[in-house]
Short mmCIF file of C-alpha atoms and ligand atoms in Angstrom, two decimals:
data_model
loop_
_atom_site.label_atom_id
_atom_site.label_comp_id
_atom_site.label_asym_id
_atom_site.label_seq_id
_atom_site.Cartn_x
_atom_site.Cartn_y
_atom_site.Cartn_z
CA UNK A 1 -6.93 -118.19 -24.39
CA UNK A 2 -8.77 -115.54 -22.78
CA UNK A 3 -7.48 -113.93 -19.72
CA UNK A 4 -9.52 -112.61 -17.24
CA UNK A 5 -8.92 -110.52 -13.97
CA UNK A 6 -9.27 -112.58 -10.54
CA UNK A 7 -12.91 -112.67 -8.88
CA UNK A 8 -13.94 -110.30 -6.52
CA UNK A 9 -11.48 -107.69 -8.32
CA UNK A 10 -12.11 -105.19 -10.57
CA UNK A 11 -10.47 -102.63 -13.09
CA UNK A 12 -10.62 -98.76 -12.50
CA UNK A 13 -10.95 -97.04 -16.21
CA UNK A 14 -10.85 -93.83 -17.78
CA UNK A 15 -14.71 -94.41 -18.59
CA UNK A 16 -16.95 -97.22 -18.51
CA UNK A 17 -20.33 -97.98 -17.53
CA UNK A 18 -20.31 -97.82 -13.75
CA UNK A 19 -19.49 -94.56 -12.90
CA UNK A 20 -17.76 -95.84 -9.52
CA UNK A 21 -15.03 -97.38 -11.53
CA UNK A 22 -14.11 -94.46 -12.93
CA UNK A 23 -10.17 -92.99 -12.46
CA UNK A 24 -11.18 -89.68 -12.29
CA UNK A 25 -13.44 -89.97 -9.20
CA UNK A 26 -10.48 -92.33 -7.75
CA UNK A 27 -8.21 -89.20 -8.08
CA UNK A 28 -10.42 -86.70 -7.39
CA UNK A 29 -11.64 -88.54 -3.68
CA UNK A 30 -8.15 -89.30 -2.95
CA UNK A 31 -7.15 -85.65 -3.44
CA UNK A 32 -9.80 -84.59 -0.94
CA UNK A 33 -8.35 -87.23 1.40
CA UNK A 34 -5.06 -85.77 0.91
CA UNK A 35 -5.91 -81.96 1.29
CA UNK A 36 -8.75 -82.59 4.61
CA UNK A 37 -5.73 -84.70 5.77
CA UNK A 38 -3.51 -82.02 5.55
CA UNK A 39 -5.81 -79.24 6.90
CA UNK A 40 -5.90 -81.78 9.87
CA UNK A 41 -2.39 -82.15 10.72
CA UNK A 42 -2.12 -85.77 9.76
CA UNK A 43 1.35 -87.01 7.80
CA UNK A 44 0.97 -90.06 4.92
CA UNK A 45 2.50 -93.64 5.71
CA UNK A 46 2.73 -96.10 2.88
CA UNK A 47 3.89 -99.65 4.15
CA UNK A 48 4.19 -102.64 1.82
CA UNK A 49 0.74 -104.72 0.75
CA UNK A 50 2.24 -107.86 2.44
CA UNK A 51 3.80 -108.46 5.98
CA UNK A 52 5.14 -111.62 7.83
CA UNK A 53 2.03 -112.77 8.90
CA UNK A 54 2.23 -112.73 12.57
CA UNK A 55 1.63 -109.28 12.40
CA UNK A 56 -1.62 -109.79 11.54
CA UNK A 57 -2.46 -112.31 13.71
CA UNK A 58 -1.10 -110.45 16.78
CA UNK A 59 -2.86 -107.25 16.44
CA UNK A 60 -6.47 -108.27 14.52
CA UNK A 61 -6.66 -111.63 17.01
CA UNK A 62 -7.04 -115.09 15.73
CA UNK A 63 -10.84 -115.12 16.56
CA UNK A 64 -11.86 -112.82 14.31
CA UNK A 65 -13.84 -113.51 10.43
CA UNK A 66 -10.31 -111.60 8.96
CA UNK A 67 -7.85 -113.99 10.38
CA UNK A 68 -9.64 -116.87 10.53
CA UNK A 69 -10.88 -117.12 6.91
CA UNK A 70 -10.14 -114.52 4.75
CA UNK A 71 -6.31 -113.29 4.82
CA UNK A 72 -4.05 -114.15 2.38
CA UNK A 73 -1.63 -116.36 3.16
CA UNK A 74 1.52 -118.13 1.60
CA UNK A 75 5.06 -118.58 1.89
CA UNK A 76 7.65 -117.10 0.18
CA UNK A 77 10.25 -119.25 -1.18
CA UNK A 78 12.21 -119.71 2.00
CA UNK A 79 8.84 -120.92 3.86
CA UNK A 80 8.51 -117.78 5.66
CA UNK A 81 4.64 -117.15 6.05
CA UNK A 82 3.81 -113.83 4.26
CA UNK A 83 -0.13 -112.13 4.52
CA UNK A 84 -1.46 -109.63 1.66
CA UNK A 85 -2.79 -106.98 4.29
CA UNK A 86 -6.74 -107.30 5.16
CA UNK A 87 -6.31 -104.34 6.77
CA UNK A 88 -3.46 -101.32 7.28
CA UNK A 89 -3.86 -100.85 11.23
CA UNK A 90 -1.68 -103.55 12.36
CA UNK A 91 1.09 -102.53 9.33
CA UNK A 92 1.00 -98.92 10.46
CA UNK A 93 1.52 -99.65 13.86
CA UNK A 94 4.28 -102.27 13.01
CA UNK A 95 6.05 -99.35 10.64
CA UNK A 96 5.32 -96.33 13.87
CA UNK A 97 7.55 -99.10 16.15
CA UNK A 98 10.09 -99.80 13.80
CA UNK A 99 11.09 -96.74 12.27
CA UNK A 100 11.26 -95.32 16.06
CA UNK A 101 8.30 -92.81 14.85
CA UNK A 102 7.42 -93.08 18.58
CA UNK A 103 10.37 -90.56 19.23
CA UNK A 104 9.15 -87.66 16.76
CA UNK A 105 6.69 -85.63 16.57
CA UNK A 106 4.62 -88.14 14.16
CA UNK A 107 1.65 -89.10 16.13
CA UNK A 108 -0.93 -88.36 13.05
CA UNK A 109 -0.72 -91.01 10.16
CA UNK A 110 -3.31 -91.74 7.81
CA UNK A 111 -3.04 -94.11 4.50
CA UNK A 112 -4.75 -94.67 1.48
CA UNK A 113 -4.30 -98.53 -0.63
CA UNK A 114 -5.39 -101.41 -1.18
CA UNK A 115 -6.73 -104.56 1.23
CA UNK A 116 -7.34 -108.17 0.33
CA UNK A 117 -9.79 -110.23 1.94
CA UNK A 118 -11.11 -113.52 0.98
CA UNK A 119 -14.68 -112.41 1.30
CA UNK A 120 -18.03 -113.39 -0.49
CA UNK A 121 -17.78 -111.34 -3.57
CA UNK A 122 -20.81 -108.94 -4.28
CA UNK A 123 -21.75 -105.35 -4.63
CA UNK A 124 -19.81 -103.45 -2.27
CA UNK A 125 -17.44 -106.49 -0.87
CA UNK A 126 -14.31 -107.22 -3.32
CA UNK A 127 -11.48 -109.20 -2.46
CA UNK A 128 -9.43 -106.99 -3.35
CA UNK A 129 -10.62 -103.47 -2.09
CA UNK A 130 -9.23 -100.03 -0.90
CA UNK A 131 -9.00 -98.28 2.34
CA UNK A 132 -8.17 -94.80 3.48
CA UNK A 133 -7.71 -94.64 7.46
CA UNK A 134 -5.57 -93.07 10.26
CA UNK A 135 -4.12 -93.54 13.22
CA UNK A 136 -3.46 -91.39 16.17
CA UNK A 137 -0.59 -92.36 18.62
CA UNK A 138 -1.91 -89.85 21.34
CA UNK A 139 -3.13 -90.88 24.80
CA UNK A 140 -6.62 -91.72 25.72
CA UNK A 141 -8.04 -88.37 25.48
CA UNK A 142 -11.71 -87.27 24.56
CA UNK A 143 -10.83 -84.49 22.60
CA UNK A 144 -8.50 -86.76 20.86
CA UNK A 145 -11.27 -88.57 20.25
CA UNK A 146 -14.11 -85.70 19.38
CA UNK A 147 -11.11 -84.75 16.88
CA UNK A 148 -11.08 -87.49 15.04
CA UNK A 149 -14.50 -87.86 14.15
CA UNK A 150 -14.49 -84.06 13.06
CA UNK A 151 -11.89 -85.02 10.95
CA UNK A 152 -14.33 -87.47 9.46
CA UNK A 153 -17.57 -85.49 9.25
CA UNK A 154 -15.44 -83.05 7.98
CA UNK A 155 -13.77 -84.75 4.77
CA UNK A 156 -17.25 -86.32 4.04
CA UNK A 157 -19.21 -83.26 3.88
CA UNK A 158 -16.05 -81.62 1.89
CA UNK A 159 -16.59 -84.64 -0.84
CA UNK A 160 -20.38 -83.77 -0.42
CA UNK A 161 -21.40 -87.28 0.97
CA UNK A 162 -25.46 -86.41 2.83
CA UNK A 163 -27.17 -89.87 3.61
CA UNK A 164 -24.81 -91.01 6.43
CA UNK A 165 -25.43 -92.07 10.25
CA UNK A 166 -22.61 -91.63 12.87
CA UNK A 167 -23.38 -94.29 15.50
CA UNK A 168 -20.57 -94.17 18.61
CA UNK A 169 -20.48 -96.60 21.33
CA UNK A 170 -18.23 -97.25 24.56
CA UNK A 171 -16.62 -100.95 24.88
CA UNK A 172 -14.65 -99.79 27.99
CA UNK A 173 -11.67 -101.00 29.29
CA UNK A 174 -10.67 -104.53 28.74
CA UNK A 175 -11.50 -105.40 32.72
CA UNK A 176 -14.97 -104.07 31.99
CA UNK A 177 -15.29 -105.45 28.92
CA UNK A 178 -13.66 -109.20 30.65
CA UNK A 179 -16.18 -108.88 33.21
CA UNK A 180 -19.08 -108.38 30.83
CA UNK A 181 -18.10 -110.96 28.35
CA UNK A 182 -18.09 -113.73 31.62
CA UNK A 183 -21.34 -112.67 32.16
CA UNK A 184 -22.69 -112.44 28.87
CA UNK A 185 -21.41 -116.07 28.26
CA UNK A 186 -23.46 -117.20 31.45
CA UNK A 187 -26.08 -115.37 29.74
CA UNK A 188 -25.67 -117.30 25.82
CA UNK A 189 -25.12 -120.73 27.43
CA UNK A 190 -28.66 -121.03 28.55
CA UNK A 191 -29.57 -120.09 24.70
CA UNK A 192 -26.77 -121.49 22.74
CA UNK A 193 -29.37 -124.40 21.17
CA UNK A 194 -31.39 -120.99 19.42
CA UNK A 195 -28.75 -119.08 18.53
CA UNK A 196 -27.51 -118.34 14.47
CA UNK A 197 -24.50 -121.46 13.28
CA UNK A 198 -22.49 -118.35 13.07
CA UNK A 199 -22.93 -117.19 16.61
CA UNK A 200 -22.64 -120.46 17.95
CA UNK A 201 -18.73 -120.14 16.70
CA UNK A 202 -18.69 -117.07 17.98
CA UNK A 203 -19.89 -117.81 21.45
CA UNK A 204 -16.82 -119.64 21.77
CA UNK A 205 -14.15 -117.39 19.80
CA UNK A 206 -15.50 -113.71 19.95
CA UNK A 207 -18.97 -114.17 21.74
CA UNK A 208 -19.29 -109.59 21.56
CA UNK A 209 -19.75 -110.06 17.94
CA UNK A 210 -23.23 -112.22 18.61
CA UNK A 211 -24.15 -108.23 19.86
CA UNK A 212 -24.05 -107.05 16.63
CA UNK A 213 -25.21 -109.93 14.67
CA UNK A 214 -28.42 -109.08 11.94
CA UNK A 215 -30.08 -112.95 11.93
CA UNK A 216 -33.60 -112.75 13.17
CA UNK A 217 -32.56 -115.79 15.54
CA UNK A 218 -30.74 -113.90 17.68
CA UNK A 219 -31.79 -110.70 17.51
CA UNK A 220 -34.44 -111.39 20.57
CA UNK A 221 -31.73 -113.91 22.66
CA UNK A 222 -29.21 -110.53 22.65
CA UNK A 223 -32.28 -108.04 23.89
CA UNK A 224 -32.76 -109.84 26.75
CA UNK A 225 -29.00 -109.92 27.41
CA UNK A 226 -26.96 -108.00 29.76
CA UNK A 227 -26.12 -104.75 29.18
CA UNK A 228 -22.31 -103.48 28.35
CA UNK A 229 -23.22 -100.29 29.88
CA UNK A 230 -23.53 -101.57 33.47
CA UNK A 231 -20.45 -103.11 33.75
CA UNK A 232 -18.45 -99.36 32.89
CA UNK A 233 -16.94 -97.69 35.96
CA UNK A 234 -17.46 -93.83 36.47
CA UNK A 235 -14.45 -92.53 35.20
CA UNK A 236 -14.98 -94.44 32.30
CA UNK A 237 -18.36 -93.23 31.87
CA UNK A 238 -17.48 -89.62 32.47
CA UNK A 239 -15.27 -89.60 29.96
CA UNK A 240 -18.00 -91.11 27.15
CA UNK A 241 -20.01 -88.39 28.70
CA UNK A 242 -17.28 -85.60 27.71
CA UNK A 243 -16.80 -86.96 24.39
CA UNK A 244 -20.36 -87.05 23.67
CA UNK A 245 -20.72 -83.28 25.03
CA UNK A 246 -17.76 -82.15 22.84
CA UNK A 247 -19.55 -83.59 19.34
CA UNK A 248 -22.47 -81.61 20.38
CA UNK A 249 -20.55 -78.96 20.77
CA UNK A 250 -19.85 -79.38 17.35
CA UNK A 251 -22.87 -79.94 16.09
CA UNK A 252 -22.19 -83.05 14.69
CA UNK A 253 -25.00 -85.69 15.35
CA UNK A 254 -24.73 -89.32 16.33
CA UNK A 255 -26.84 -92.73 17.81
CA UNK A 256 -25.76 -94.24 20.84
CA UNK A 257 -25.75 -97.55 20.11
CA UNK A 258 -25.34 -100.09 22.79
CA UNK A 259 -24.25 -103.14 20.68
CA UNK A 260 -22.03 -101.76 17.94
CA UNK A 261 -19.08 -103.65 18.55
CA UNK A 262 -16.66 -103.52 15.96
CA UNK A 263 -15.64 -106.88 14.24
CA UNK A 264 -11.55 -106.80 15.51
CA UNK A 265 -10.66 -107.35 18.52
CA UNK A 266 -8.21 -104.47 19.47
CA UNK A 267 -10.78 -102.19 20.41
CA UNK A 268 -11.88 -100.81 23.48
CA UNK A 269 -13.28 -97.58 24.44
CA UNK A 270 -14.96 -95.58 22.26
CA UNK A 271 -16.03 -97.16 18.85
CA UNK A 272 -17.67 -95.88 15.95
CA UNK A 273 -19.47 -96.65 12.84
CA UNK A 274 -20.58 -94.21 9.48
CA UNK A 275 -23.18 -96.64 8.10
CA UNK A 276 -25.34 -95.43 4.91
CA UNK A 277 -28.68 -94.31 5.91
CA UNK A 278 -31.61 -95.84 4.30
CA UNK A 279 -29.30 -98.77 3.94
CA UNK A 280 -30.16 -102.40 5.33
CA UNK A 281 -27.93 -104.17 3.41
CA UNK A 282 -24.82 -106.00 5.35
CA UNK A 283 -22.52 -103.53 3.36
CA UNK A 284 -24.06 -100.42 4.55
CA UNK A 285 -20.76 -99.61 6.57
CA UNK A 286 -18.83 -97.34 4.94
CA UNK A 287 -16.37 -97.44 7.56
CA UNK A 288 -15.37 -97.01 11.51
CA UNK A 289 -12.71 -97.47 14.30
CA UNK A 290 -12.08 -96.94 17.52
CA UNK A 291 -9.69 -97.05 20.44
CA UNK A 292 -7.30 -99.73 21.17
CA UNK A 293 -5.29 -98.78 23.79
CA UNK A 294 -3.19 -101.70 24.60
CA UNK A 295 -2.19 -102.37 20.65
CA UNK A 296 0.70 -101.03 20.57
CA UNK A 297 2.23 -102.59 23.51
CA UNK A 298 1.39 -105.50 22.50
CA UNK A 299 3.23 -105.42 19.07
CA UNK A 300 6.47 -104.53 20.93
CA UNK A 301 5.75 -100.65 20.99
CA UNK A 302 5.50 -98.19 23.85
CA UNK A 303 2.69 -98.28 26.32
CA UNK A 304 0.90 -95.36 24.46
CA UNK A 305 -2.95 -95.19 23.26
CA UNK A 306 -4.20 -94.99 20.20
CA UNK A 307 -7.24 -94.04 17.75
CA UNK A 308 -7.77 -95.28 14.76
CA UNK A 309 -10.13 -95.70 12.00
CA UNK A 310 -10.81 -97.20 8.35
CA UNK A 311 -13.14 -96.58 5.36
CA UNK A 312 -13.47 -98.32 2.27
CA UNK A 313 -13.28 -95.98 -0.97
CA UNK A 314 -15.14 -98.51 -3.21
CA UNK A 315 -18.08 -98.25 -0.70
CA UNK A 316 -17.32 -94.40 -0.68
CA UNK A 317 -17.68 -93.23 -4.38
CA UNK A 318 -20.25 -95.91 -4.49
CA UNK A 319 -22.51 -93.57 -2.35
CA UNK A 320 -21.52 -90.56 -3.87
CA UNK A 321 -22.42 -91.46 -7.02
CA UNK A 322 -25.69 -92.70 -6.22
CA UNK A 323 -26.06 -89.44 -4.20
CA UNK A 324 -25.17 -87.84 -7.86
CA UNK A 325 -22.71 -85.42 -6.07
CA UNK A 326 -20.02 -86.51 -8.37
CA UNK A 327 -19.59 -85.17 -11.96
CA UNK A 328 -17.71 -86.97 -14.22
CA UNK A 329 -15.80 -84.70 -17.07
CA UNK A 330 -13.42 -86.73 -19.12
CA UNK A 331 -10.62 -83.89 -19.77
CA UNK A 332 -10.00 -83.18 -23.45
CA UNK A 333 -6.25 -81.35 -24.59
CA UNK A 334 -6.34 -78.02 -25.02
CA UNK A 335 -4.62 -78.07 -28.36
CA UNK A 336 -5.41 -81.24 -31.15
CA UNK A 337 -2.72 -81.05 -33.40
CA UNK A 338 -4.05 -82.75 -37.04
CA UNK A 339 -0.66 -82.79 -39.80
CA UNK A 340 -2.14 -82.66 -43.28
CA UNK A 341 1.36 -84.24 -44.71
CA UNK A 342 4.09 -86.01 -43.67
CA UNK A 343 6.67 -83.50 -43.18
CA UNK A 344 4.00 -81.00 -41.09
CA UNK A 345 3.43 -84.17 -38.86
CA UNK A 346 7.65 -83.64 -38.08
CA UNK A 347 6.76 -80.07 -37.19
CA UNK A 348 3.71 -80.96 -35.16
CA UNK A 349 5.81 -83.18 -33.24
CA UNK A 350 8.15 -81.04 -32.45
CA UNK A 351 5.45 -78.36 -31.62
CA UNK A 352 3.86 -80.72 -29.33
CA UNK A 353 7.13 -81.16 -27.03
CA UNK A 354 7.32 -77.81 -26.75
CA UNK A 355 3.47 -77.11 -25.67
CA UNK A 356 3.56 -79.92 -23.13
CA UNK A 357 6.82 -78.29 -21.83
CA UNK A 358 4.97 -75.11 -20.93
CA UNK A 359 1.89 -76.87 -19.57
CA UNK A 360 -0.07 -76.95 -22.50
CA UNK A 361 -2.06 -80.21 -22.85
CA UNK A 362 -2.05 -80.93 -26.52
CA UNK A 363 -2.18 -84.14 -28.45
CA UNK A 364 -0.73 -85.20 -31.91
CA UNK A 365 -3.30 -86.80 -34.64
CA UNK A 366 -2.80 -90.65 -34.74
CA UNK A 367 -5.48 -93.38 -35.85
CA UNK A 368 -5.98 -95.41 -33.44
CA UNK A 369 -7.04 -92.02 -31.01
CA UNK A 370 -10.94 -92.12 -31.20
CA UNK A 371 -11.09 -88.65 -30.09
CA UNK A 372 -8.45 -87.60 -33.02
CA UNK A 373 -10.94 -89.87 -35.56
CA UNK A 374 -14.08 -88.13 -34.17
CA UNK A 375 -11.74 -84.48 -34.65
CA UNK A 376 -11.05 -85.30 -38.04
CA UNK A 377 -14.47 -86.12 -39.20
CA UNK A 378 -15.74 -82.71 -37.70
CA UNK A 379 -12.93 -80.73 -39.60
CA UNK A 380 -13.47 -82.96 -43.03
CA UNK A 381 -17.37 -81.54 -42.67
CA UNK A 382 -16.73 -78.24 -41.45
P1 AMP B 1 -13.08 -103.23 8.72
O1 AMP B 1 -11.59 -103.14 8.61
O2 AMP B 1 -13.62 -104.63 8.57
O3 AMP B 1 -13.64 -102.50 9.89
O4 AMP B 1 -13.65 -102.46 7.45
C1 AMP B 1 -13.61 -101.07 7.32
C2 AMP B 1 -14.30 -100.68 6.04
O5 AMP B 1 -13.60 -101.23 4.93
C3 AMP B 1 -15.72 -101.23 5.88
O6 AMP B 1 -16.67 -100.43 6.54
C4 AMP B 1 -15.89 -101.21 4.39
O7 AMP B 1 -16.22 -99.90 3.94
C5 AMP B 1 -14.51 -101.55 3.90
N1 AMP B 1 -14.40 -102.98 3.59
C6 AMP B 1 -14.09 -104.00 4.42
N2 AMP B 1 -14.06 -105.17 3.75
C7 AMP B 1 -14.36 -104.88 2.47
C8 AMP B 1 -14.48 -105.64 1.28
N3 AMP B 1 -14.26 -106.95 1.26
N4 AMP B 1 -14.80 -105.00 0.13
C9 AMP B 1 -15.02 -103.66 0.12
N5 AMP B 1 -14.91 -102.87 1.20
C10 AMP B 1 -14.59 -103.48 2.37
#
C-alpha cells in the first residue's frame, strides 16, 4: 500500500525541486512577519485550526463561496458541528471577545497558520493553505487605516517583493451599501437572462460580488451599472479622501478601483487588494482586507471597529521566488565529526554534546547521512 498526502496539500522540505516548498524560505518569511510585526506594535494570537462552526457562519455570512461550499465541516463525536478554519478573522475575533482582550491594551493582533478550503486545486489554490493577517480593534479611523497598509508595503518591500499593485476601494457604510445593492438589483434583473451561471447565484445571495466577477458575459452588463460611489454620503467620502491623502503622503501608490469588492461579507468601508502585477490569472491576489465595523458586535463583542487583513504565504514565496529575491542556502554544521574506530566514535560523541552545548553546530559521521557519505569520500581522496 502506498500512502499518499491528501489533494490540494502539499509537503514543505528541506530541499526539493520547487523552490517554494522549501522550509527555509517558510522560516525565513515568517521571521520577517514576526520582526515587521513587531517594529509595528502588533502582538501574536494563535487560536485552534477548528471552531464550532457557527462561528464561521456568523461572521464570513452564509452567502459567500467559503461557507457555502468549501469549509470543512463534521461533527465531533457528540454531534457538535466543528469547521477546520477557511479563514482566521472570525477565530481572532471570537478569541479578542472571549479572553476579555477588549479590556487591555491588545488592540493589534496578527497570526500566521494554516486555512482549509475545499477549493479547485491548482497552482496557487491548495486546500490546505497558509495565511498571515491582522486585526486592529481600533475605531474607524483613517490613519488607522493609512497604518495598516504601511504596515503592509512595508513588510513586503522588507522581504523584497517588486511586481505588486495596491488597489483600495470604499464600500461605505452598510446603509449606503443597502441602498446601492436595491438599486443595483433593479439594475441586474433587467439582465439576469445574460449574466455568468455563477452570477446568476449570486444575484440572489451576494449580488456585489457580480462587481468583481472576470467572465466576459458580464463584464459589459456591470459597466453600464450603477455606480457604488454615488450612493456614499460626504462624511463618508471625506474620510476616503483623507485616507487616500495620507498614503500619498507616504508615498505609497495605489488604483482606485470602483468594483473591488472583497469576496466576505463583513466588509465595509475601505477595502483593499495587493494583486501581482503582470498577473491575469484568478490567483493573482496575494492578499487584502478591509473594514468591518459592525463584526464584532455581531459575534457578541463590544460595539468597536475594526481593520483587518489576510495574505496567503504559499502565494507569497511563490512570487518571490519567481522574482528570484530569495536565496536558498541549505546550512551545513560547522564541525563534521568522522571516528576512524569504534572507541574514537565514543569520544566523538561525547565531543559532539559538548559542541552543541556551546552553540557549535556539529554533526557525528553515520551512513545513512548523505552529506557525511559525500564528507567521507572527499577525505578518502584527499
Ligand atoms: P480571502 O480570505 O479569500 O480574502 O483570501 C486571502 C488570501 O489568502 C488570498 O489573496 C490568497 O493569497 C490566499 N488564499 C485564499 N484561498 C487560498 C487557497 N485555497 N490556496 C492558497 N491561497 C489562498
Amino acid at each position: 500500500m502506498k500512502f499518499q498526502r491528501v489533494k490540494g496539500c502539499f509537503d514543505i522540505l528541506p530541499e526539493g525541486e520547487e523552490a517554494w516548498k522549501t522550509s527555509k524560505i517558510w522560516r525565513d518569511v515568517e521571521k520577517t512577519i514576526h520582526d515587521v510585526c513587531a517594529l509595528f506594535g502588533f502582538e501574536e494570537i494563535r487560536t485552534p485550526i477548528f471552531e464550532y462552526t457557527e462561528v464561521f457562519t456568523r461572521a464570513i455570512g452564509d452567502d459567500t463561496d467559503v461557507v457555502s461550499k468549501e469549509m470543512y465541516t463534521f461533527s465531533d463525536r457528540k454531534g457538535r458541528s466543528l469547521t477546520l478554519r477557511p479563514e482566521i478573522t472570525a477565530a481572532t475575533i471570537r478569541a479578542w471577545i472571549e479572553n476579555g482582550l477588549f479590556q487591555t491594551r491588545f488592540r493589534k493582533l496578527y497570526y500566521i497558520g494554516p486555512c482549509f478550503r475545499y477549493d479547485r486545486s491548482q497552482k496557487g489554490r491548495y486546500r490546505q493553505f497558509h495565511q498571515f493577517g491582522a486585526e486592529v480593534f481600533l475605531p474607524d479611523d483613517p490613519y488607522v487605516d493609512a497604518e495598516v497598509i504601511d504596515f503592509l508595503i512595508t513588510l513586503y518591500r522588507t522581504m523584497g517583493l517588486k511586481n505588486t499593485k495596491l488597489m483600495i476601494n470604499n464600500l461605505g457604510s452598510s446603509r449606503e451599501r443597502d441602498r446601492y445593492i436595491t438599486d443595483l438589483k433593479r439594475y441586474l434583473t433587467k439582465h439576469i437572462d445574460a449574466l455568468s451561471s455563477d452570477s446568476k447565484v449570486r444575484f440572489e445571495k451576494n449580488p456585489l460580488r457580480i462587481l468583481d466577477s472576470k467572465e466576459e458575459c458580464d463584464l459589459q452588463i456591470v459597466h453600464g451599472a450603477p455606480k457604488l460611489k454615488s450612493y456614499l454620503e460626504d462624511a463618508t467620502l471625506q474620510q476616503f479622501e483623507k485616507f487616500c491623502s495620507l498614503l500619498n503622503s507616504l508615498n505609497i501608490e495605489y488604483h482606485v478601483d470602483e468594483l473591488l469588492v472583497r469576496g466576505l461579507d463583513y466588509y465595509q468601508g475601505m477595502v483593499f487588494e495587493l494583486v501581482r502585477s503582470g498577473d491575469t490569472s484568478r490567483q493573482n491576489s496575494l492578499g487584502g482586507g478591509g473594514r468591518y465595523n459592525k463584526l464584532i458586535s455581531a459575534m457578541g463583542g463590544p460595539d468597536e471597529g475594526g481593520i483587518g487583513f489576510a495574505f496567503g504565504i504559499e502565494r507569497l514565496i511563490q512570487s518571490l521566488t519567481e522574482e528570484e529575491n530569495v536565496l536558498i542556502e541549505i546550512t551545513s554544521p560547522d564541525v563534521f565529526l568522522l571516528p576512524l574506530s569504534a572507541a574514537a566514535k565514543d569520544n566523538l560523541f561525547l565531543l559532539l554534546s559538548e559542541l552543541r552545548k556551546k552553540s557549535v553546530s556539529a554533526e557525528l559521521y553515520c551512513k545513512h547521512l548523505n552529506r557525511s557519505e559525500e564528507h567521507t569520500s572527499e577525505l578518502q581522496s584527499q
